[in-house]
């Protein structure tokens, strides 16, 4: 099946710094990429949807200036958590899909802000 | 609004059969997915239904009734490794994925 690679798998950063998470579709062109956040024992929460070459669409309550999403090509999207704080500690997951296929997920990134 | 309902938690016995239901109300419909998610890991794809009926794939089967806005995931010959959360997701008319909250399945020996 299709492969989506997410990097890094885990990261620890100091409060106030920024962290970039990459999501790559390795063997298909992803017309749409999704970024999710998941807190322990809770369901996936969609943060934003991005289509290649256009600005991301953020879900209500998600700060676009804090969670910067760039989808510059059909195989790469990045999520940058700016000025991270301990409450941003979470499991971040990307997924990528073409129009008529299922979504393929990256491995997830566990972010811990200290 | 868009809504997907599935039970919060279910318990079943190793070797048995369990059915996890999912009902949905969305703006348009372009397919329903079932994913399995083990704790601390990303979800993995299980099945995709876009037409009414039953799709069988080994020990797992998924059923869809579009007129009823209803799907179920059937797991047979349960194994301990099947303990996980099972997520139902629907693609709406804009091809956006709408997620259910997930059903935590606990398998007992």
Short mmCIF file of C-alpha atoms in Angstrom, two decimals:
data_model
loop_
_atom_site.label_atom_id
_atom_site.label_comp_id
_atom_site.label_asym_id
_atom_site.label_seq_id
_atom_site.Cartn_x
_atom_site.Cartn_y
_atom_site.Cartn_z
CA UNK A 1 0.00 0.00 0.00
CA UNK A 2 0.87 3.65 -0.18
CA UNK A 3 3.39 5.01 2.28
CA UNK A 4 3.33 8.28 4.15
CA UNK A 5 6.45 9.18 6.07
CA UNK A 6 6.25 11.58 9.00
CA UNK A 7 9.34 12.98 10.67
CA UNK A 8 10.36 13.22 13.44
CA UNK A 9 8.66 10.43 15.39
CA UNK A 10 9.19 12.25 18.64
CA UNK A 11 10.61 15.56 19.71
CA UNK A 12 11.25 17.36 22.96
CA UNK A 13 11.62 21.12 22.84
CA UNK A 14 11.87 24.02 25.22
CA UNK A 15 8.93 26.32 25.80
CA UNK A 16 9.01 29.26 23.40
CA UNK A 17 10.84 27.49 20.59
CA UNK A 18 9.38 26.32 17.26
CA UNK A 19 9.16 22.79 15.95
CA UNK A 20 8.68 21.66 12.35
CA UNK A 21 7.07 18.33 11.47
CA UNK A 22 7.32 16.94 7.94
CA UNK A 23 4.85 14.70 6.15
CA UNK A 24 5.82 13.07 2.86
CA UNK A 25 3.86 10.80 0.54
CA UNK A 26 6.51 8.46 -0.79
CA UNK A 27 4.83 6.71 -3.70
CA UNK A 28 1.81 8.73 -4.69
CA UNK A 29 0.77 12.32 -5.27
CA UNK A 30 -1.29 13.62 -2.40
CA UNK A 31 -3.81 16.19 -3.55
CA UNK A 32 -4.91 16.73 0.03
CA UNK A 33 -3.08 16.45 3.32
CA UNK A 34 -4.63 16.55 6.76
CA UNK A 35 -3.09 17.40 10.10
CA UNK A 36 -4.55 15.95 13.27
CA UNK A 37 -3.84 16.26 16.95
CA UNK A 38 -4.67 13.59 19.46
CA UNK A 39 -4.56 13.92 23.22
CA UNK A 40 -4.26 10.77 25.33
CA UNK A 41 -7.36 8.56 25.27
CA UNK A 42 -9.15 10.96 22.94
CA UNK A 43 -10.16 10.78 19.32
CA UNK A 44 -8.34 12.35 16.42
CA UNK A 45 -9.03 16.06 16.13
CA UNK A 46 -8.65 17.60 12.71
CA UNK A 47 -6.55 20.75 12.84
CA UNK A 48 -6.36 21.73 9.20
CA UNK A 49 -6.71 20.55 5.64
CA UNK A 50 -4.30 21.59 2.95
CA UNK A 51 -4.44 21.24 -0.80
CA UNK A 52 -1.24 21.46 -2.81
CA UNK A 53 -0.42 25.01 -3.77
CA UNK A 54 -3.14 26.69 -1.73
CA UNK A 55 -3.52 27.96 1.81
CA UNK A 56 -4.57 25.52 4.48
CA UNK A 57 -8.12 25.52 5.81
CA UNK A 58 -8.06 25.55 9.58
CA UNK A 59 -10.73 24.11 11.83
CA UNK A 60 -12.51 26.37 14.26
CA UNK A 61 -10.44 27.07 17.33
CA UNK A 62 -7.09 26.25 15.73
CA UNK A 63 -4.75 29.25 15.61
CA UNK A 64 -3.35 29.57 12.10
CA UNK A 65 -0.53 31.83 13.26
CA UNK A 66 0.58 29.27 15.79
CA UNK A 67 0.27 26.17 13.63
CA UNK A 68 1.79 27.06 10.29
CA UNK A 69 1.08 24.63 7.49
CA UNK A 70 2.85 24.59 4.16
CA UNK A 71 1.89 22.24 1.34
CA UNK A 72 4.35 23.28 -1.31
CA UNK A 73 4.30 20.12 -3.42
CA UNK A 74 2.18 17.04 -4.06
CA UNK A 75 4.45 14.98 -1.84
CA UNK A 76 5.32 17.25 1.08
CA UNK A 77 3.46 19.14 3.77
CA UNK A 78 4.94 20.67 6.90
CA UNK A 79 3.42 21.70 10.21
CA UNK A 80 5.35 24.22 12.29
CA UNK A 81 4.34 24.71 15.90
CA UNK A 82 5.52 28.21 16.69
CA UNK A 83 6.38 29.43 20.18
CA UNK A 84 5.45 26.05 21.62
CA UNK A 85 4.10 25.79 25.15
CA UNK A 86 3.55 22.77 27.40
CA UNK A 87 -0.15 22.69 26.50
CA UNK A 88 0.88 22.04 22.88
CA UNK A 89 2.35 18.70 23.95
CA UNK A 90 0.40 16.11 22.02
CA UNK A 91 0.51 13.43 19.34
CA UNK A 92 0.41 15.03 15.89
CA UNK A 93 -0.55 12.88 12.91
CA UNK A 94 -0.63 13.70 9.23
CA UNK A 95 -2.50 11.88 6.54
CA UNK A 96 -2.45 12.17 2.79
CA UNK A 97 -4.91 11.15 0.13
CA UNK A 98 -5.74 11.42 -3.50
CA UNK A 99 -9.31 12.30 -4.43
CA UNK A 100 -10.76 8.81 -4.59
CA UNK A 101 -8.55 6.86 -2.23
CA UNK A 102 -8.45 6.24 1.46
CA UNK A 103 -6.27 8.42 3.65
CA UNK A 104 -2.86 7.04 4.45
CA UNK A 105 -1.37 8.03 7.75
CA UNK A 106 2.09 9.00 8.81
CA UNK A 107 3.58 7.35 11.88
CA UNK A 108 2.75 10.33 14.07
CA UNK A 109 4.96 12.74 16.01
CA UNK A 110 4.92 12.87 19.78
CA UNK A 111 5.71 16.42 20.83
CA UNK A 112 6.71 17.20 24.39
CA UNK A 113 7.26 20.82 25.34
CA UNK A 114 9.18 21.36 28.56
CA UNK B 1 -24.26 19.51 11.45
CA UNK B 2 -22.19 16.47 10.67
CA UNK B 3 -22.23 13.64 13.15
CA UNK B 4 -20.84 10.15 13.47
CA UNK B 5 -21.84 7.92 16.38
CA UNK B 6 -20.21 4.74 17.56
CA UNK B 7 -20.09 3.09 20.99
CA UNK B 8 -17.38 4.31 23.32
CA UNK B 9 -16.23 0.92 24.52
CA UNK B 10 -16.95 -2.77 23.95
CA UNK B 11 -15.66 -5.94 25.57
CA UNK B 12 -15.43 -9.34 23.90
CA UNK B 13 -13.84 -12.72 24.53
CA UNK B 14 -10.88 -14.17 22.64
CA UNK B 15 -12.10 -16.39 19.82
CA UNK B 16 -15.54 -14.81 19.71
CA UNK B 17 -17.20 -12.43 17.23
CA UNK B 18 -17.89 -8.75 17.81
CA UNK B 19 -19.82 -6.18 15.78
CA UNK B 20 -19.03 -2.47 16.09
CA UNK B 21 -21.76 -0.19 14.80
CA UNK B 22 -21.44 3.26 13.28
CA UNK B 23 -24.23 5.64 12.30
CA UNK B 24 -23.63 8.86 10.42
CA UNK B 25 -25.30 12.07 9.35
CA UNK B 26 -23.17 14.03 6.92
CA UNK B 27 -23.54 16.55 4.12
CA UNK B 28 -23.17 14.15 1.23
CA UNK B 29 -21.47 10.79 1.19
CA UNK B 30 -18.46 9.57 -0.74
CA UNK B 31 -17.46 6.53 1.22
CA UNK B 32 -17.02 5.13 4.71
CA UNK B 33 -13.76 3.93 6.22
CA UNK B 34 -12.84 1.83 9.20
CA UNK B 35 -9.45 2.28 10.83
CA UNK B 36 -7.73 0.45 13.66
CA UNK B 37 -5.63 2.39 16.12
CA UNK B 38 -3.45 0.86 18.81
CA UNK B 39 -2.59 3.11 21.72
CA UNK B 40 0.19 5.54 20.90
CA UNK B 41 0.20 4.69 17.22
CA UNK B 42 -1.28 6.21 14.07
CA UNK B 43 -4.46 4.66 12.66
CA UNK B 44 -4.16 1.92 10.05
CA UNK B 45 -6.66 1.36 7.27
CA UNK B 46 -9.02 -1.62 7.55
CA UNK B 47 -11.82 -1.21 5.02
CA UNK B 48 -13.63 1.09 2.63
CA UNK B 49 -17.33 0.90 1.65
CA UNK B 50 -19.01 3.14 -0.89
CA UNK B 51 -21.78 0.82 -2.11
CA UNK B 52 -24.36 -0.98 0.01
CA UNK B 53 -23.46 -4.43 1.15
CA UNK B 54 -20.84 -6.47 2.88
CA UNK B 55 -17.11 -6.35 2.17
CA UNK B 56 -15.16 -9.28 3.56
CA UNK B 57 -11.45 -9.22 4.14
CA UNK B 58 -10.15 -12.16 6.14
CA UNK B 59 -11.33 -12.02 9.75
CA UNK B 60 -12.73 -8.51 9.25
CA UNK B 61 -15.89 -7.58 7.37
CA UNK B 62 -17.57 -4.21 6.92
CA UNK B 63 -21.18 -3.54 6.02
CA UNK B 64 -22.82 -0.39 4.67
CA UNK B 65 -26.43 0.77 4.28
CA UNK B 66 -26.47 4.24 2.77
CA UNK B 67 -30.24 4.62 3.09
CA UNK B 68 -29.97 4.04 6.83
CA UNK B 69 -26.72 5.94 7.33
CA UNK B 70 -25.35 2.84 9.02
CA UNK B 71 -22.25 0.69 8.93
CA UNK B 72 -20.77 -2.03 11.05
CA UNK B 73 -17.37 -3.64 11.39
CA UNK B 74 -17.46 -7.36 12.15
CA UNK B 75 -14.43 -9.00 13.70
CA UNK B 76 -14.32 -12.81 13.83
CA UNK B 77 -12.07 -15.22 15.71
CA UNK B 78 -10.94 -12.44 17.99
CA UNK B 79 -7.31 -12.38 19.03
CA UNK B 80 -5.73 -10.48 21.89
CA UNK B 81 -3.90 -8.27 19.38
CA UNK B 82 -7.29 -7.01 18.17
CA UNK B 83 -7.54 -4.96 21.36
CA UNK B 84 -7.49 -1.42 19.96
CA UNK B 85 -9.68 1.53 19.10
CA UNK B 86 -11.73 1.23 15.93
CA UNK B 87 -12.51 4.47 14.14
CA UNK B 88 -15.35 5.03 11.71
CA UNK B 89 -14.85 7.89 9.23
CA UNK B 90 -17.05 9.22 6.43
CA UNK B 91 -16.01 11.24 3.38
CA UNK B 92 -18.53 13.98 2.75
CA UNK B 93 -19.48 15.74 -0.49
CA UNK B 94 -16.28 17.81 -0.34
CA UNK B 95 -14.17 14.68 0.21
CA UNK B 96 -13.44 15.78 3.76
CA UNK B 97 -12.97 12.99 6.29
CA UNK B 98 -15.35 13.21 9.23
CA UNK B 99 -14.25 11.07 12.18
CA UNK B 100 -16.19 9.22 14.81
CA UNK B 101 -14.80 9.27 18.34
CA UNK B 102 -13.72 5.65 18.11
CA UNK B 103 -14.73 2.46 19.88
CA UNK B 104 -12.27 1.00 22.35
CA UNK B 105 -12.39 -2.79 22.02
CA UNK B 106 -11.17 -4.81 24.99
CA UNK B 107 -10.47 -8.50 24.38
CA UNK B 108 -10.50 -10.81 27.40
CA UNK B 109 -8.96 -14.30 27.48
#
